[in-house]
GROMACS .gro file of C-alpha atoms in nm:
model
  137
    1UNK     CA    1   3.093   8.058   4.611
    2UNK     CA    2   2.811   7.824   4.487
    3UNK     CA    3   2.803   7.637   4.170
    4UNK     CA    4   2.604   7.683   3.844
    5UNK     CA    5   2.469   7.361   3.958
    6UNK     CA    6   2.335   7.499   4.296
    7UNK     CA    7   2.268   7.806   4.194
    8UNK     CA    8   2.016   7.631   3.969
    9UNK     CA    9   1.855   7.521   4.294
   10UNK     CA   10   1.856   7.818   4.461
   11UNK     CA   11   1.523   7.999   4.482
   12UNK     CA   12   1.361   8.304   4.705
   13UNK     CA   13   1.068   8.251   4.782
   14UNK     CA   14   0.847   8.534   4.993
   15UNK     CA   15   1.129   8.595   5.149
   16UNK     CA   16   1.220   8.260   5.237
   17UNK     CA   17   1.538   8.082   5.143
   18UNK     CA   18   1.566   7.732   4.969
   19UNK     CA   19   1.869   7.534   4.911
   20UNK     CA   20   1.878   7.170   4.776
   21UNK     CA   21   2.127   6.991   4.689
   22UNK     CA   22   1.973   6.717   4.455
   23UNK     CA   23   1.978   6.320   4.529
   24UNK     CA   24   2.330   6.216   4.671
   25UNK     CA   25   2.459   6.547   4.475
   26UNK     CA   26   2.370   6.454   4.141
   27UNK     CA   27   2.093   6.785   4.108
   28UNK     CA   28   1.820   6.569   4.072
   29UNK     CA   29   1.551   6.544   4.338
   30UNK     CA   30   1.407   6.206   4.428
   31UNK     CA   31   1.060   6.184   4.630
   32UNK     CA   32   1.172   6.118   4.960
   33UNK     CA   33   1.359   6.462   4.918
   34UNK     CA   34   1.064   6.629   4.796
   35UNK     CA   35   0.825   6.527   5.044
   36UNK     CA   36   1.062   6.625   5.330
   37UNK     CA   37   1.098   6.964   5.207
   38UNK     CA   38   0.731   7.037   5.134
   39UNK     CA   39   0.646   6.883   5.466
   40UNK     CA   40   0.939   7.108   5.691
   41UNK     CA   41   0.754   7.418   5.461
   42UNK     CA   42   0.430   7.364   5.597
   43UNK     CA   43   0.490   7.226   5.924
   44UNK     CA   44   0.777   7.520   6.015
   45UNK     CA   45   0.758   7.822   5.733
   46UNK     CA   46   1.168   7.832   5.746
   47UNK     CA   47   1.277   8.161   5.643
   48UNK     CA   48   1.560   7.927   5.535
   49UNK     CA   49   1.591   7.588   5.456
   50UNK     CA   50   1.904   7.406   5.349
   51UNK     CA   51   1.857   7.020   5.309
   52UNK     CA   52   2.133   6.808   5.198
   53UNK     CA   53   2.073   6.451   5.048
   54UNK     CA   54   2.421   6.285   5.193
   55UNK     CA   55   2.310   5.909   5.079
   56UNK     CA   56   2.621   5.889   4.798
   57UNK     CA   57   2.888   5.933   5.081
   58UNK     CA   58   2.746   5.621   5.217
   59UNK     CA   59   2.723   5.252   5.178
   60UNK     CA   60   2.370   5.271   5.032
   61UNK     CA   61   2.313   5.131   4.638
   62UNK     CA   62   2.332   5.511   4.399
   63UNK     CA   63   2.005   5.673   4.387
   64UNK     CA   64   1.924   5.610   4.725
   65UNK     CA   65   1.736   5.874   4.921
   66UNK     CA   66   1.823   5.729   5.300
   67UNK     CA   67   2.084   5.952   5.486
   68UNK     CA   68   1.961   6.367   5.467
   69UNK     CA   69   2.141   6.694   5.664
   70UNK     CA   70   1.885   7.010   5.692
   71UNK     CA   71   1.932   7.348   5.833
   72UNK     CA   72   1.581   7.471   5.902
   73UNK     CA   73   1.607   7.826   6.032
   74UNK     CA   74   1.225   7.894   6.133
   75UNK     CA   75   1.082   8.167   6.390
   76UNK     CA   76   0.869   7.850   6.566
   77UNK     CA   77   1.200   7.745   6.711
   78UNK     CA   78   1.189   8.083   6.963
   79UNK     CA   79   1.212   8.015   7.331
   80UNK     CA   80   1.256   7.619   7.252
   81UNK     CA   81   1.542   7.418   7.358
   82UNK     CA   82   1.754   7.214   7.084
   83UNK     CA   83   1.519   6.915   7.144
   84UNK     CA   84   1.221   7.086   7.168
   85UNK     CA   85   1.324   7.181   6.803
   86UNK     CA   86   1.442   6.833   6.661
   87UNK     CA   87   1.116   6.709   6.798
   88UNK     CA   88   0.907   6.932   6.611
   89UNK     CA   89   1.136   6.877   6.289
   90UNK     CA   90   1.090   6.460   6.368
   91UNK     CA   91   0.675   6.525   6.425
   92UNK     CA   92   0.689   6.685   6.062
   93UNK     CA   93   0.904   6.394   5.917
   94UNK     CA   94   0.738   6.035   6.135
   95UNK     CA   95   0.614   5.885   5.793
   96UNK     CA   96   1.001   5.953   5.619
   97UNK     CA   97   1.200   5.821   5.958
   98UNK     CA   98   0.960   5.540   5.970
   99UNK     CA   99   1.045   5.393   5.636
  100UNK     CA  100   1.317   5.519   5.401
  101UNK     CA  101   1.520   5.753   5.587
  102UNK     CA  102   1.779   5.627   5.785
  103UNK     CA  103   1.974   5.926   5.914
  104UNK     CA  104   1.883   6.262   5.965
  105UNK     CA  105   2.102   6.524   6.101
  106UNK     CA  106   1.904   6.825   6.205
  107UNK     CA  107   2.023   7.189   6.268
  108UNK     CA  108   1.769   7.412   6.361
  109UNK     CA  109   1.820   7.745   6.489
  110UNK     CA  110   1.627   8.079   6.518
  111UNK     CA  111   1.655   8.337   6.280
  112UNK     CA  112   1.873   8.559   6.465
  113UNK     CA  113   2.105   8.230   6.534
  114UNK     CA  114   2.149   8.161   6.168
  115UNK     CA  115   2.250   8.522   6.100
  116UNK     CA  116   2.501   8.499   6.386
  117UNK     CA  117   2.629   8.193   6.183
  118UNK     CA  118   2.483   8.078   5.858
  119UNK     CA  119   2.677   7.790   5.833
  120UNK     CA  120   2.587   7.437   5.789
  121UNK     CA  121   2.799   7.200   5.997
  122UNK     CA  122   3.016   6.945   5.810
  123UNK     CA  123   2.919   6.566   5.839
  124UNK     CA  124   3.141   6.317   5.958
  125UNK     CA  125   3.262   6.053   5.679
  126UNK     CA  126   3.072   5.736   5.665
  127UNK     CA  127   3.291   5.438   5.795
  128UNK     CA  128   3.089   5.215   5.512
  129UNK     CA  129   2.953   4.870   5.588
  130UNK     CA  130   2.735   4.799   5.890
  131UNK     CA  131   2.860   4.649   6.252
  132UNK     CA  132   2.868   4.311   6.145
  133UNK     CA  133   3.128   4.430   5.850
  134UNK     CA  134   3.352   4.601   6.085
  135UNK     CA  135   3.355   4.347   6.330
  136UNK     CA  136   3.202   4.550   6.671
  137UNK     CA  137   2.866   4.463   6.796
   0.00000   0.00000   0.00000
């Protein structure tokens, strides 16, 4: 069941599906969140798009807009391989994984994939701290 909160966010949109999460979960959307989601609109035309600002579960100062999840569910993505698929998701994004994003975990399926399973994966906790602060090289 989805929250008042992201139910807020939740908008159809000819057909298409939107989902946003707000800046580290806090329902408000920063820049770097809106100009990945304009630019996966007009690079892909998702039928659904799902993107996740994960940067508060992280060892990042609050507010930041570095570490991102999206589930971009586009017909483009028919008869390409997973890679094929990240790479045209990275090609739409160069300018944000240049500079402020640090981390973004992609899933991108076909529509008839996301309808077998409209689920967005779970990330993996953040172990805070870089390798220098957990002592591994």
């Amino acid at each position: 069941m989805l929250s008042g909160q992201l139910v807020g966010r939740l908008f159809s949109m000819a057909g298409r599906v939107c989902l946003s999460r707000g800046s580290a979960g806090s329902g408000i959307i920063g820049p770097v969140e809106a100009a990945i989601r304009t630019k996966l609109e007009q690079a892909l035309n998702p039928e659904v798009l799902e993107l996740n600002n994960e940067s508060g579960g992280h060892a990042v100062p609050p507010g930041s807009e570095t570490h991102f999840r999206v589930a971009v569910v586009s017909s483009r993505f028919e008869g390409l391989s997973p890679l094929q698929r990240h790479r045209l998701v990275h090609a739409a994004l160069s300018e944000e994984l240049a500079g402020p994003v640090h981390a973004l975990a992609i899933q991108a399926r076909t529509p008839a994939q996301w309808r077998e399973n409209p689920q967005l994966d779970p990330s993996p906790p953040c172990l805070g701290g870089s390798k220098k602060t957990r002592g591994t090289l």
